[in-house]
Short mmCIF file of C-alpha atoms in Angstrom, two decimals:
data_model
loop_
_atom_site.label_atom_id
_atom_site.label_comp_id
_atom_site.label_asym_id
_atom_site.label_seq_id
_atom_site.Cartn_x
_atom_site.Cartn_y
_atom_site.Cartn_z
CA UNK A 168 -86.18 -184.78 -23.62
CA UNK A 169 -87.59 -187.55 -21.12
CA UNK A 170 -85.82 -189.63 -18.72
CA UNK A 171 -85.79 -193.41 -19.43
CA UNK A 172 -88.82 -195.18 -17.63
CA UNK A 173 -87.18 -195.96 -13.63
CA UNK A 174 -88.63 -199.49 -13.89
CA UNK A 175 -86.51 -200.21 -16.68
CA UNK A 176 -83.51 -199.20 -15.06
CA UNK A 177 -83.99 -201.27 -12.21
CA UNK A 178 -85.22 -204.34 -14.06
CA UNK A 179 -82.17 -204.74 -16.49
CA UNK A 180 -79.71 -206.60 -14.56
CA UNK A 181 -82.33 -209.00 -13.82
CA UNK A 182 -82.54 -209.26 -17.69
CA UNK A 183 -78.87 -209.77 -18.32
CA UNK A 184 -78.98 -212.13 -15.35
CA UNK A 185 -82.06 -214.03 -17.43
CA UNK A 186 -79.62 -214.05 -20.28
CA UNK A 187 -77.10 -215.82 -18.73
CA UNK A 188 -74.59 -212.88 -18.69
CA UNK A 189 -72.05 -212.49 -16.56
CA UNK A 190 -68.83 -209.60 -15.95
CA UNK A 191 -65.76 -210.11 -17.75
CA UNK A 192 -64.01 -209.50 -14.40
CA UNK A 193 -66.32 -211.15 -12.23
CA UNK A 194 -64.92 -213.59 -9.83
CA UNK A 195 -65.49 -216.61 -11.95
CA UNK A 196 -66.00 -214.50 -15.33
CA UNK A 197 -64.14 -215.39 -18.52
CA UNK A 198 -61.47 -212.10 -17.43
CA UNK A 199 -60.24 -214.17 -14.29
CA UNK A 200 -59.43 -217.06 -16.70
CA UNK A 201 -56.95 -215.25 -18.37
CA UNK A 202 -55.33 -213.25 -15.36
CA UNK A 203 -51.74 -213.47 -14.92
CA UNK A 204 -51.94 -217.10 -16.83
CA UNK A 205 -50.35 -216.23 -20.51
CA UNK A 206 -47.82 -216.32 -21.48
CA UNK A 207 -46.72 -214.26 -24.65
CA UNK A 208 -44.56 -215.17 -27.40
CA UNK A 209 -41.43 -213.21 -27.05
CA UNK A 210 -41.29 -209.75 -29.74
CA UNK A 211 -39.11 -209.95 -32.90
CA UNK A 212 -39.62 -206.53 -33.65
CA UNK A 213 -40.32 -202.74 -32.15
CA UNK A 214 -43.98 -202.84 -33.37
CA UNK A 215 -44.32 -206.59 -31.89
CA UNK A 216 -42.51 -205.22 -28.40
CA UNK A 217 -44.80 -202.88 -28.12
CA UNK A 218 -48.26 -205.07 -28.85
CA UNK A 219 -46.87 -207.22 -26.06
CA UNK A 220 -45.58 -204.97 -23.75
CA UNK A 221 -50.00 -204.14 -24.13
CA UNK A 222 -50.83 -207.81 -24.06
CA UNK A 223 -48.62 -208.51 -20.50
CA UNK A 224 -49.85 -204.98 -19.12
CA UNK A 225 -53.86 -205.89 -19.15
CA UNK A 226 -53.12 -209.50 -18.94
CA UNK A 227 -50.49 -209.54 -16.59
CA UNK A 228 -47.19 -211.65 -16.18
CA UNK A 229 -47.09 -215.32 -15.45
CA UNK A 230 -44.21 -217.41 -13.84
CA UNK A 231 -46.78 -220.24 -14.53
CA UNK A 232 -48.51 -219.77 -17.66
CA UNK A 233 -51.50 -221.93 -18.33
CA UNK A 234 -51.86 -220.50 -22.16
CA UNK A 235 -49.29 -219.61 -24.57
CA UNK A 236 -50.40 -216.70 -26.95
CA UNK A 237 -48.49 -216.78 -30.67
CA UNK A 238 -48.74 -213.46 -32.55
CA UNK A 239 -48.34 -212.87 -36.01
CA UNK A 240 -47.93 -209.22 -36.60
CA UNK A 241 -48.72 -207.74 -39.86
CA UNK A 242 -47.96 -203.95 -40.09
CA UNK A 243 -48.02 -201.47 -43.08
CA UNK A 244 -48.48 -197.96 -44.09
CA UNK A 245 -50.36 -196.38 -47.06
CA UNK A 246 -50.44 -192.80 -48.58
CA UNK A 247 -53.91 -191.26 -48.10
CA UNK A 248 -53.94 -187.67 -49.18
CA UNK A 249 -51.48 -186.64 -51.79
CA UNK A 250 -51.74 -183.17 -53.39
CA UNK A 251 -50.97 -181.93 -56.95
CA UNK A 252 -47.65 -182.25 -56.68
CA UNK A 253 -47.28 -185.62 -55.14
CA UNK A 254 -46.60 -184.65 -51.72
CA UNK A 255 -48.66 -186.84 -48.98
CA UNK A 256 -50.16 -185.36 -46.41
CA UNK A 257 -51.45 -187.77 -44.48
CA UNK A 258 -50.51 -191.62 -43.73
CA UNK A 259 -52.34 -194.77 -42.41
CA UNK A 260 -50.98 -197.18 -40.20
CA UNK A 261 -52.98 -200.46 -40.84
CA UNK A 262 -52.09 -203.48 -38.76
CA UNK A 263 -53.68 -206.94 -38.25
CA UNK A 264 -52.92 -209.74 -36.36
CA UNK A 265 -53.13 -213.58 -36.44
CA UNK A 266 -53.43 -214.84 -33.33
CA UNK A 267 -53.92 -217.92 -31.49
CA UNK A 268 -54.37 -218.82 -27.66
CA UNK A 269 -52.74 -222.42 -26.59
CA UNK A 270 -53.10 -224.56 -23.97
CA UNK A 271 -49.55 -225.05 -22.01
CA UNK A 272 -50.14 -228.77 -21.20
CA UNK A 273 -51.76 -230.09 -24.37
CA UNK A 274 -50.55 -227.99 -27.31
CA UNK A 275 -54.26 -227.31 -28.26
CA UNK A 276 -55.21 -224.10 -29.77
CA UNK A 277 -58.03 -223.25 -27.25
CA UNK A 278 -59.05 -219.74 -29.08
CA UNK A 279 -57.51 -218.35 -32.52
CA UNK A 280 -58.30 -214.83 -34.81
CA UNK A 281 -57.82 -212.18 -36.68
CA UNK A 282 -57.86 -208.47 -35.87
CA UNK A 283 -57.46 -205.57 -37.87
CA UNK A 284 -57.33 -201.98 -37.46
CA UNK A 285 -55.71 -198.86 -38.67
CA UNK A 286 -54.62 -195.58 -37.36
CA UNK A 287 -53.70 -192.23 -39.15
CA UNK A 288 -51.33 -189.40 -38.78
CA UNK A 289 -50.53 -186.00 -40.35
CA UNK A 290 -47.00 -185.30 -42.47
CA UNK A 291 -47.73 -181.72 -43.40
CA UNK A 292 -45.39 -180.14 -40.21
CA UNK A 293 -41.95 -180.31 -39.95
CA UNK A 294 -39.64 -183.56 -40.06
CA UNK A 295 -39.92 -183.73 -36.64
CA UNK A 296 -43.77 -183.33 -36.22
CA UNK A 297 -43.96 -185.74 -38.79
CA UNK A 298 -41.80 -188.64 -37.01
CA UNK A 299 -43.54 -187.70 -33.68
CA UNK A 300 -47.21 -188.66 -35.30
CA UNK A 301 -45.72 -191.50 -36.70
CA UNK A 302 -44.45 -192.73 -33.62
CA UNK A 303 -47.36 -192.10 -31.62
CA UNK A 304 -49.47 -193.73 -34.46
CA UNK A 305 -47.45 -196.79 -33.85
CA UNK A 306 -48.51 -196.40 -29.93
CA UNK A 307 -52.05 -196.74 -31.16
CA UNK A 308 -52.09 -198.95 -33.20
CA UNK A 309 -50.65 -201.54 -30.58
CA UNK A 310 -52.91 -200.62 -27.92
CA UNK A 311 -55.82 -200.80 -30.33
CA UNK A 312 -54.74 -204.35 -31.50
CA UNK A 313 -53.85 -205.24 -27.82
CA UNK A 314 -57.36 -204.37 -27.26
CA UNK A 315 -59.41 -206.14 -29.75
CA UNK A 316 -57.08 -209.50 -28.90
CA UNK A 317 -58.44 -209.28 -25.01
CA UNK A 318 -61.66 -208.59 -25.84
CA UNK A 319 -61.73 -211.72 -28.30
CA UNK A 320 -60.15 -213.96 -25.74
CA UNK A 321 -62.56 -212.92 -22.99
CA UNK A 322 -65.18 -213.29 -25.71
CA UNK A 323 -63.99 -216.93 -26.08
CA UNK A 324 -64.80 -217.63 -22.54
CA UNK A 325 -62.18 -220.36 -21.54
CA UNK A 326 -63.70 -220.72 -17.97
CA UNK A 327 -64.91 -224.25 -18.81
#
């Protein structure tokens, strides 16, 4: 196995430079746009409490929000492996969410999307076992969502 070529290593950030590229949480990047400046709509359920409890975490709180961020949670669960005698095995959490980024003072939607994702868990243990995957599929699953919904707001780039 070779190492990569040294020049290459040190000419790539002037490539991504080239490109026009710049850190998410650069001083000026698109993550300092979105710091501590939304504002998230308030949870109507335990699986929506816990997508923004995600949300305010890695976005942090705002006492003056710039953007409002509307959620529209859509959570379900499906039987993957059932044996012979119709006993599952396994379940899927699959989630998606609508979501769409406002503007405080105008109303406009300044970003909007659609993430999906799904998580699984085990129900061959015991009752118990079986409600403790479930819960911590439901963990997941938020932070998963939580995640794709930052990375397609930084994506969106709302620095200008």
């Amino acid at each position: 196995m070779s190492l990569p070529d040294r020049r290459f290593i040190l000419l790539a950030p002037l490539a991504f430079a080239a490109c026009g590229f710049t850190p998410v949480y650069a001083p000026d990047g698109p993550g300092a746009a979105l710091q501590n400046k939304v504002l998230v709509d308030a949870p109507g359920t335990q699986d929506a409490y816990l997508l923004t409890r995600e949300l305010e975490q890695k976005l942090g709180r705002s006492d003056t929000p710039v953007y409002a961020l509307s959620l529209d949670l859509d959570i379900s669960r499906a039987q993957v492996a059932i044996d012979r005698e119709g006993d599952t095995g396994r379940f899927n959490r699959n989630g998606a969410v609508n979501f769409a980024l406002r503007e405080m003072a105008t109303g406009q939607i300044a970003t909007s999307g659609r993430v999906e994702n799904f998580v699984g868990y085990s129900a061959t243990g015991t009752t118990v076992e079986t409600l403790a995957g479930e819960a911590d599929a439901q963990r997941r699953l938020m932070v998963i969502l939580a995640d794709q919904i930052i990375a397609r707001l930084h994506a969106a780039d709302l620095t200008s």
